[in-house]
mmCIF file of C-alpha atoms and ligand atoms in Angstrom:
data_model
loop_
_atom_site.group_PDB
_atom_site.id
_atom_site.type_symbol
_atom_site.label_atom_id
_atom_site.label_comp_id
_atom_site.label_asym_id
_atom_site.label_seq_id
_atom_site.Cartn_x
_atom_site.Cartn_y
_atom_site.Cartn_z
ATOM 1 C CA MET Q 124 -5.113 -23.851 6.173
ATOM 2 C CA SER Q 125 -2.888 -20.815 5.312
ATOM 3 C CA LYS Q 126 -4.585 -17.678 4.128
ATOM 4 C CA VAL Q 127 -3.394 -15.799 0.859
ATOM 5 C CA ALA Q 128 -2.248 -12.357 0.698
ATOM 6 C CA LEU Q 129 -1.779 -10.361 -1.509
ATOM 7 C CA VAL Q 130 0.794 -7.252 -1.001
ATOM 8 C CA THR Q 131 1.022 -4.810 -4.040
ATOM 9 C CA GLY Q 132 4.284 -3.223 -4.133
ATOM 10 C CA GLY Q 133 5.455 -5.752 -2.135
ATOM 11 C CA THR Q 134 9.646 -6.587 -3.062
ATOM 12 C CA ARG Q 135 10.907 -3.024 -1.538
ATOM 13 C CA GLY Q 136 10.488 -0.848 1.518
ATOM 14 C CA ILE Q 137 6.846 -0.885 3.427
ATOM 15 C CA GLY Q 138 5.582 -3.561 0.931
ATOM 16 C CA GLU Q 139 8.663 -5.933 1.687
ATOM 17 C CA ALA Q 140 8.143 -5.535 5.441
ATOM 18 C CA VAL Q 141 4.462 -6.698 5.570
ATOM 19 C CA CYS Q 142 5.440 -9.712 2.990
ATOM 20 C CA ILE Q 143 7.654 -10.863 6.020
ATOM 21 C CA ALA Q 144 5.888 -10.270 8.569
ATOM 22 C CA LEU Q 145 2.542 -11.975 6.928
ATOM 23 C CA LYS Q 146 4.846 -14.833 6.185
ATOM 24 C CA ASN Q 147 6.109 -15.154 9.473
ATOM 25 C CA ALA Q 148 2.755 -14.870 10.846
ATOM 26 C CA GLY Q 149 1.966 -18.300 8.580
ATOM 27 C CA TYR Q 150 0.044 -16.605 5.712
ATOM 28 C CA LYS Q 151 0.656 -17.740 2.160
ATOM 29 C CA VAL Q 152 2.179 -14.475 0.694
ATOM 30 C CA VAL Q 153 2.383 -13.370 -2.565
ATOM 31 C CA ALA Q 154 3.975 -9.892 -3.525
ATOM 32 C CA ASN Q 155 3.629 -7.850 -6.670
ATOM 33 C CA TYR Q 156 5.684 -4.919 -8.228
ATOM 34 C CA GLY Q 157 5.736 -2.713 -11.239
ATOM 35 C CA GLY Q 158 9.021 -2.941 -13.155
ATOM 36 C CA ASN Q 159 12.074 -3.426 -11.399
ATOM 37 C CA ASP Q 160 12.841 -7.071 -11.575
ATOM 38 C CA GLU Q 161 16.145 -7.303 -10.241
ATOM 39 C CA VAL Q 162 14.867 -6.112 -6.927
ATOM 40 C CA ALA Q 163 12.447 -8.490 -7.186
ATOM 41 C CA LYS Q 164 14.247 -11.704 -7.937
ATOM 42 C CA THR Q 165 16.737 -11.116 -4.876
ATOM 43 C CA PHE Q 166 13.579 -10.213 -3.059
ATOM 44 C CA THR Q 167 12.428 -13.959 -3.630
ATOM 45 C CA GLU Q 168 16.005 -15.431 -3.419
ATOM 46 C CA ARG Q 169 15.966 -14.134 0.077
ATOM 47 C CA THR Q 170 12.489 -14.746 1.266
ATOM 48 C CA GLY Q 171 11.058 -17.163 -0.303
ATOM 49 C CA ILE Q 172 7.986 -15.458 -1.395
ATOM 50 C CA PRO Q 173 6.582 -15.025 -4.971
ATOM 51 C CA ALA Q 174 6.948 -12.076 -6.612
ATOM 52 C CA PHE Q 175 4.060 -11.211 -9.986
ATOM 53 C CA LYS Q 176 4.755 -8.341 -11.918
ATOM 54 C CA PHE Q 177 1.712 -6.302 -12.921
ATOM 55 C CA ASP Q 178 0.644 -2.866 -13.140
ATOM 56 C CA VAL Q 179 -1.391 -2.074 -10.179
ATOM 57 C CA SER Q 180 -2.926 0.922 -12.602
ATOM 58 C CA ASN Q 181 -3.854 -0.844 -15.609
ATOM 59 C CA PHE Q 182 -7.754 -2.403 -14.553
ATOM 60 C CA GLU Q 183 -7.331 -5.202 -16.922
ATOM 61 C CA LYS Q 184 -3.507 -6.902 -16.211
ATOM 62 C CA THR Q 185 -4.722 -6.362 -12.502
ATOM 63 C CA LYS Q 186 -7.403 -8.508 -12.903
ATOM 64 C CA GLU Q 187 -5.558 -10.944 -15.100
ATOM 65 C CA ALA Q 188 -2.897 -11.104 -12.564
ATOM 66 C CA ILE Q 189 -5.412 -11.570 -9.841
ATOM 67 C CA ASP Q 190 -7.291 -14.582 -11.296
ATOM 68 C CA GLN Q 191 -3.839 -16.180 -11.905
ATOM 69 C CA ILE Q 192 -2.838 -16.221 -8.320
ATOM 70 C CA ALA Q 193 -6.114 -17.456 -7.467
ATOM 71 C CA ASP Q 194 -5.511 -20.183 -9.691
ATOM 72 C CA ASP Q 195 -2.119 -21.093 -8.406
ATOM 73 C CA TYR Q 196 -2.447 -20.626 -4.566
ATOM 74 C CA GLY Q 197 -5.995 -20.440 -3.931
ATOM 75 C CA PRO Q 198 -8.752 -16.725 -3.386
ATOM 76 C CA VAL Q 199 -6.779 -14.087 -1.926
ATOM 77 C CA GLU Q 200 -8.292 -13.571 1.434
ATOM 78 C CA VAL Q 201 -5.953 -10.556 2.383
ATOM 79 C CA LEU Q 202 -5.432 -7.594 0.198
ATOM 80 C CA VAL Q 203 -2.914 -4.806 1.047
ATOM 81 C CA ASN Q 204 -2.929 -2.025 -1.293
ATOM 82 C CA ASN Q 205 0.592 -1.099 -0.392
ATOM 83 C CA ALA Q 206 2.037 0.061 -4.013
ATOM 84 C CA GLY Q 207 2.321 3.878 -4.827
ATOM 85 C CA ILE Q 208 4.322 6.162 -6.566
ATOM 86 C CA THR Q 209 5.538 10.354 -6.016
ATOM 87 C CA ARG Q 210 5.801 12.229 -9.091
ATOM 88 C CA ASP Q 211 6.333 15.619 -7.144
ATOM 89 C CA GLY Q 212 5.955 19.149 -8.287
ATOM 90 C CA THR Q 213 4.018 22.477 -7.482
ATOM 91 C CA MET Q 214 0.569 23.421 -9.279
ATOM 92 C CA HIS Q 215 1.651 25.420 -11.713
ATOM 93 C CA ARG Q 216 4.689 23.195 -12.851
ATOM 94 C CA MET Q 217 2.927 20.349 -12.601
ATOM 95 C CA ARG Q 218 2.808 18.325 -16.049
ATOM 96 C CA PHE Q 219 -0.975 16.300 -16.676
ATOM 97 C CA GLU Q 220 1.512 12.492 -16.502
ATOM 98 C CA GLN Q 221 2.391 13.361 -13.107
ATOM 99 C CA TRP Q 222 -1.143 14.180 -12.172
ATOM 100 C CA ASP Q 223 -2.587 11.100 -13.953
ATOM 101 C CA ALA Q 224 0.233 8.630 -12.663
ATOM 102 C CA VAL Q 225 0.102 8.971 -9.016
ATOM 103 C CA ILE Q 226 -3.731 9.201 -8.814
ATOM 104 C CA GLN Q 227 -3.681 5.805 -11.436
ATOM 105 C CA THR Q 228 -1.259 4.157 -9.613
ATOM 106 C CA ASN Q 229 -2.077 5.156 -5.973
ATOM 107 C CA LEU Q 230 -5.999 5.477 -5.847
ATOM 108 C CA ALA Q 231 -7.123 3.853 -9.354
ATOM 109 C CA SER Q 232 -5.162 0.917 -8.330
ATOM 110 C CA CYS Q 233 -7.344 0.263 -4.782
ATOM 111 C CA PHE Q 234 -10.514 -0.456 -7.549
ATOM 112 C CA ASN Q 235 -8.278 -2.232 -9.975
ATOM 113 C CA THR Q 236 -7.294 -4.849 -6.933
ATOM 114 C CA CYS Q 237 -10.128 -4.708 -4.708
ATOM 115 C CA ARG Q 238 -13.020 -5.598 -7.649
ATOM 116 C CA ALA Q 239 -10.859 -8.357 -8.233
ATOM 117 C CA VAL Q 240 -10.992 -10.234 -5.557
ATOM 118 C CA ILE Q 241 -14.102 -8.583 -3.827
ATOM 119 C CA ASP Q 242 -16.637 -11.433 -5.493
ATOM 120 C CA SER Q 243 -14.608 -14.565 -3.581
ATOM 121 C CA MET Q 244 -14.148 -12.083 -0.212
ATOM 122 C CA ARG Q 245 -18.177 -12.042 -0.610
ATOM 123 C CA ALA Q 246 -18.741 -15.226 -1.469
ATOM 124 C CA ASN Q 247 -16.368 -16.544 1.550
ATOM 125 C CA GLN Q 248 -17.557 -14.040 4.032
ATOM 126 C CA PHE Q 249 -14.060 -13.285 5.036
ATOM 127 C CA GLY Q 250 -12.021 -10.667 3.628
ATOM 128 C CA ARG Q 251 -9.183 -8.194 5.176
ATOM 129 C CA ILE Q 252 -7.917 -5.163 3.239
ATOM 130 C CA VAL Q 253 -5.782 -2.373 4.168
ATOM 131 C CA ASN Q 254 -4.777 0.604 2.418
ATOM 132 C CA ILE Q 255 -1.992 2.553 2.697
ATOM 133 C CA GLY Q 256 -2.378 5.960 2.690
ATOM 134 C CA SER Q 257 -0.215 9.050 4.269
ATOM 135 C CA VAL Q 258 -0.127 11.443 6.635
ATOM 136 C CA ASN Q 259 0.461 13.554 3.587
ATOM 137 C CA GLY Q 260 -3.345 12.508 2.529
ATOM 138 C CA GLN Q 261 -4.711 14.174 6.027
ATOM 139 C CA ALA Q 262 -2.570 16.928 5.834
ATOM 140 C CA GLY Q 263 -1.725 17.844 2.293
ATOM 141 C CA GLN Q 264 1.766 18.531 1.884
ATOM 142 C CA TYR Q 265 3.703 21.638 -0.598
ATOM 143 C CA GLY Q 266 4.338 20.021 -4.548
ATOM 144 C CA GLN Q 267 2.065 16.976 -4.054
ATOM 145 C CA VAL Q 268 -1.796 18.068 -5.057
ATOM 146 C CA ASN Q 269 -1.563 15.080 -6.994
ATOM 147 C CA TYR Q 270 0.125 12.715 -4.063
ATOM 148 C CA ALA Q 271 -1.891 14.110 -1.525
ATOM 149 C CA ALA Q 272 -5.469 14.040 -3.252
ATOM 150 C CA ALA Q 273 -4.784 9.855 -4.094
ATOM 151 C CA LYS Q 274 -3.983 9.173 -0.493
ATOM 152 C CA SER Q 275 -6.586 10.997 0.842
ATOM 153 C CA GLY Q 276 -9.079 9.459 -1.952
ATOM 154 C CA ILE Q 277 -7.729 6.090 -0.447
ATOM 155 C CA HIS Q 278 -9.404 7.413 3.326
ATOM 156 C CA GLY Q 279 -12.954 7.600 1.398
ATOM 157 C CA PHE Q 280 -12.929 4.660 -0.489
ATOM 158 C CA THR Q 281 -11.524 2.655 2.729
ATOM 159 C CA LYS Q 282 -14.539 4.270 4.615
ATOM 160 C CA ALA Q 283 -16.983 3.372 1.364
ATOM 161 C CA LEU Q 284 -16.118 -0.003 0.740
ATOM 162 C CA ALA Q 285 -15.611 -0.511 5.066
ATOM 163 C CA LEU Q 286 -19.600 -0.273 5.222
ATOM 164 C CA GLU Q 287 -20.545 -2.545 2.061
ATOM 165 C CA GLY Q 288 -18.386 -5.116 3.265
ATOM 166 C CA ALA Q 289 -19.473 -4.990 7.118
ATOM 167 C CA GLY Q 290 -22.060 -7.611 6.842
ATOM 168 C CA LYS Q 291 -19.837 -10.207 4.352
ATOM 169 C CA GLY Q 292 -16.619 -10.585 7.076
ATOM 170 C CA ILE Q 293 -15.059 -8.353 5.180
ATOM 171 C CA THR Q 294 -13.156 -5.212 7.107
ATOM 172 C CA VAL Q 295 -11.654 -2.641 5.251
ATOM 173 C CA ASN Q 296 -9.036 -0.075 7.284
ATOM 174 C CA ALA Q 297 -6.306 2.324 6.148
ATOM 175 C CA ILE Q 298 -3.231 2.643 8.025
ATOM 176 C CA ALA Q 299 -1.174 6.428 7.337
ATOM 177 C CA PRO Q 300 2.227 6.287 7.640
ATOM 178 C CA GLY Q 301 4.495 9.334 8.501
ATOM 179 C CA TYR Q 302 7.956 9.380 6.820
ATOM 180 C CA VAL Q 303 9.246 5.867 6.453
ATOM 181 C CA ASP Q 304 12.939 5.486 5.890
ATOM 182 C CA THR Q 305 12.583 3.847 2.400
ATOM 183 C CA ASP Q 306 13.715 4.384 -1.312
ATOM 184 C CA MET Q 307 10.537 6.624 -1.432
ATOM 185 C CA VAL Q 308 12.019 8.659 1.235
ATOM 186 C CA ARG Q 309 15.499 8.457 0.607
ATOM 187 C CA ALA Q 310 14.524 10.385 -2.801
ATOM 188 C CA VAL Q 311 13.836 13.558 -0.865
ATOM 189 C CA PRO Q 312 16.615 16.260 -0.833
ATOM 190 C CA GLU Q 313 19.128 15.512 2.240
ATOM 191 C CA GLU Q 314 18.129 19.512 3.273
ATOM 192 C CA VAL Q 315 14.561 18.950 2.906
ATOM 193 C CA LEU Q 316 14.982 15.518 4.951
ATOM 194 C CA LYS Q 317 16.515 17.319 7.949
ATOM 195 C CA LYS Q 318 13.465 19.462 7.983
ATOM 196 C CA ILE Q 319 10.934 17.229 7.895
ATOM 197 C CA ILE Q 320 12.852 14.532 10.735
ATOM 198 C CA ALA Q 321 13.017 17.806 12.972
ATOM 199 C CA THR Q 322 8.640 18.083 12.755
ATOM 200 C CA ILE Q 323 8.479 14.824 13.723
ATOM 201 C CA PRO Q 324 8.297 14.261 17.823
ATOM 202 C CA VAL Q 325 9.799 10.981 18.402
ATOM 203 C CA GLY Q 326 12.844 12.820 16.292
ATOM 204 C CA ARG Q 327 13.237 9.937 13.555
ATOM 205 C CA LEU Q 328 11.803 7.810 10.817
ATOM 206 C CA GLY Q 329 9.407 5.651 10.840
ATOM 207 C CA LYS Q 330 10.887 1.771 9.882
ATOM 208 C CA PRO Q 331 8.927 -0.405 7.492
ATOM 209 C CA GLU Q 332 8.594 -2.687 10.190
ATOM 210 C CA ASP Q 333 6.654 0.095 12.472
ATOM 211 C CA ILE Q 334 4.156 -0.124 9.451
ATOM 212 C CA ALA Q 335 4.384 -3.909 8.986
ATOM 213 C CA ARG Q 336 2.880 -4.989 12.533
ATOM 214 C CA SER Q 337 0.339 -2.718 12.372
ATOM 215 C CA VAL Q 338 -1.354 -4.562 8.889
ATOM 216 C CA LEU Q 339 -0.510 -7.638 11.006
ATOM 217 C CA PHE Q 340 -2.408 -6.517 12.807
ATOM 218 C CA LEU Q 341 -5.696 -5.224 11.661
ATOM 219 C CA VAL Q 342 -5.750 -8.284 8.995
ATOM 220 C CA GLY Q 343 -6.277 -10.814 12.450
ATOM 221 C CA ASP Q 344 -9.239 -13.104 12.610
ATOM 222 C CA GLU Q 345 -9.627 -11.106 15.970
ATOM 223 C CA ALA Q 346 -9.564 -7.293 14.335
ATOM 224 C CA GLY Q 347 -13.236 -8.522 12.837
ATOM 225 C CA PHE Q 348 -14.541 -5.403 15.054
ATOM 226 C CA ILE Q 349 -12.261 -2.846 13.412
ATOM 227 C CA THR Q 350 -13.621 -1.497 10.356
ATOM 228 C CA GLY Q 351 -13.354 1.772 8.299
ATOM 229 C CA SER Q 352 -10.400 2.899 10.550
ATOM 230 C CA THR Q 353 -7.451 4.702 9.816
ATOM 231 C CA LEU Q 354 -4.439 4.017 11.921
ATOM 232 C CA SER Q 355 -1.856 7.054 11.853
ATOM 233 C CA ILE Q 356 1.527 5.937 12.583
ATOM 234 C CA ASN Q 357 3.630 8.670 12.294
ATOM 235 C CA GLY Q 358 6.126 9.393 15.547
ATOM 236 C CA GLY Q 359 3.332 11.636 16.954
ATOM 237 C CA GLN Q 360 3.458 14.290 14.039
ATOM 238 C CA HIS Q 361 0.298 14.669 13.736
ATOM 239 C CA MET Q 362 -0.110 15.991 17.323
ATOM 240 C CA TYR Q 363 0.303 19.990 16.854
HETATM 241 P P1 NDP A 23 8.910 2.306 -2.156
HETATM 242 O O1 NDP A 23 8.732 3.157 -2.948
HETATM 243 O O2 NDP A 23 10.171 1.830 -1.469
HETATM 244 O O3 NDP A 23 7.928 0.758 -3.000
HETATM 245 C C1 NDP A 23 7.212 0.831 -3.856
HETATM 246 C C2 NDP A 23 7.069 -0.087 -4.512
HETATM 247 O O4 NDP A 23 5.934 -0.044 -5.156
HETATM 248 C C3 NDP A 23 7.767 -1.110 -5.085
HETATM 249 O O5 NDP A 23 7.489 -2.411 -4.841
HETATM 250 C C4 NDP A 23 7.333 -0.475 -7.098
HETATM 251 O O6 NDP A 23 7.998 -1.693 -7.879
HETATM 252 C C5 NDP A 23 5.591 -0.781 -6.264
HETATM 253 N N1 NDP A 23 4.822 -0.392 -7.238
HETATM 254 C C6 NDP A 23 5.625 1.013 -7.822
HETATM 255 N N2 NDP A 23 4.480 1.061 -8.541
HETATM 256 C C7 NDP A 23 3.869 0.537 -9.237
HETATM 257 C C8 NDP A 23 2.847 -0.471 -10.335
HETATM 258 N N3 NDP A 23 2.467 0.647 -11.180
HETATM 259 N N4 NDP A 23 2.131 -1.567 -10.215
HETATM 260 C C9 NDP A 23 2.864 -2.214 -9.240
HETATM 261 N N5 NDP A 23 3.750 -2.085 -8.051
HETATM 262 C C10 NDP A 23 3.891 -0.981 -8.612
HETATM 263 O O7 NDP A 23 7.305 2.587 -1.491
HETATM 264 P P2 NDP A 23 7.464 2.359 0.341
HETATM 265 O O8 NDP A 23 7.960 1.483 0.625
HETATM 266 O O9 NDP A 23 7.724 4.058 0.421
HETATM 267 O O10 NDP A 23 6.060 3.281 0.547
HETATM 268 C C11 NDP A 23 4.955 1.983 -0.020
HETATM 269 C C12 NDP A 23 3.514 2.598 0.432
HETATM 270 O O11 NDP A 23 3.753 3.450 1.473
HETATM 271 C C13 NDP A 23 3.393 3.959 -1.073
HETATM 272 O O12 NDP A 23 1.425 3.131 -1.378
HETATM 273 C C14 NDP A 23 3.879 5.210 -0.188
HETATM 274 O O13 NDP A 23 2.748 5.905 -0.663
HETATM 275 C C15 NDP A 23 3.391 4.629 1.308
HETATM 276 N N6 NDP A 23 3.534 5.953 2.195
HETATM 277 C C16 NDP A 23 5.413 5.589 2.058
HETATM 278 C C17 NDP A 23 5.927 6.423 3.438
HETATM 279 C C18 NDP A 23 6.956 6.101 3.481
HETATM 280 O O14 NDP A 23 7.920 7.943 3.847
HETATM 281 N N7 NDP A 23 8.252 5.779 2.821
HETATM 282 C C19 NDP A 23 4.961 7.244 4.070
HETATM 283 C C20 NDP A 23 3.554 7.699 3.445
HETATM 284 C C21 NDP A 23 3.188 6.527 2.826
HETATM 285 P P3 NDP A 23 9.490 -1.279 -8.413
HETATM 286 O O15 NDP A 23 10.082 -2.359 -6.871
HETATM 287 O O16 NDP A 23 8.803 -2.619 -9.214
HETATM 288 O O17 NDP A 23 8.817 -0.640 -8.931
#
């Protein structure tokens, strides 16, 4: 029987590539998205993957939606926490709303989704959770105290939950992508992006598929001995 996989923020960018890779590998994939209905509609038409709209930063709505997904497709066995946003600004200019939105959407969301799937994973003695962190959670980034804090929080969250899941057949890992060619990075001013690319040893941005193939590897049945790890996929950017 195909395993049910839920990918948050699955309708574009890295999440879309993850959905497609999982579907091609035989998983029953469900995507989530936050608000962009038009993108979600064309995603579903193109891929045949259903897309559920709910705000992962909202605990109650997330639980309701994941319960609905379990009723419609079966309990979620593979969870990819990929939904994320940026609201950049230096500390002296950052408003509380920018801080809060990024912490809630990028970090609290991992609690919200994991809390909704953990009971069935424990009962079934199987689960695969992959959380998408960031090189900027590892290294920090100018103008991103909110994003760096949320993403670095994901790495601690991953290790702690991995300890809890280890005896129950549940693995929890993180991927820390470097700069990947998606809408999020296209929003960076061209001048800044040029400077960023100059710091990437392989000399290019990552592709969403570069990340997707690692998610596929980490969620496989054979990957049961890999847990609590962070896989850095960044074109060598960490090797200074
Ligand atoms: P995109 O901006 O291309 O896509 C973001 C996705 O997340 C969309 O599907 C969006 O839905 C969804 N989303 C946003 N907010 C919410 C919410 N509150 N509830 C549910 N879904 C939401 O992002 P990327 O593909 O670039 O990034 C994916 C992940 O990878 C993020 O966590 C990001 O931080 C991380 N990352 C990205 C890097 C990059 O260089 N691109 C580098 C390192 C990490 P909708 O379309 O409805 O808005």
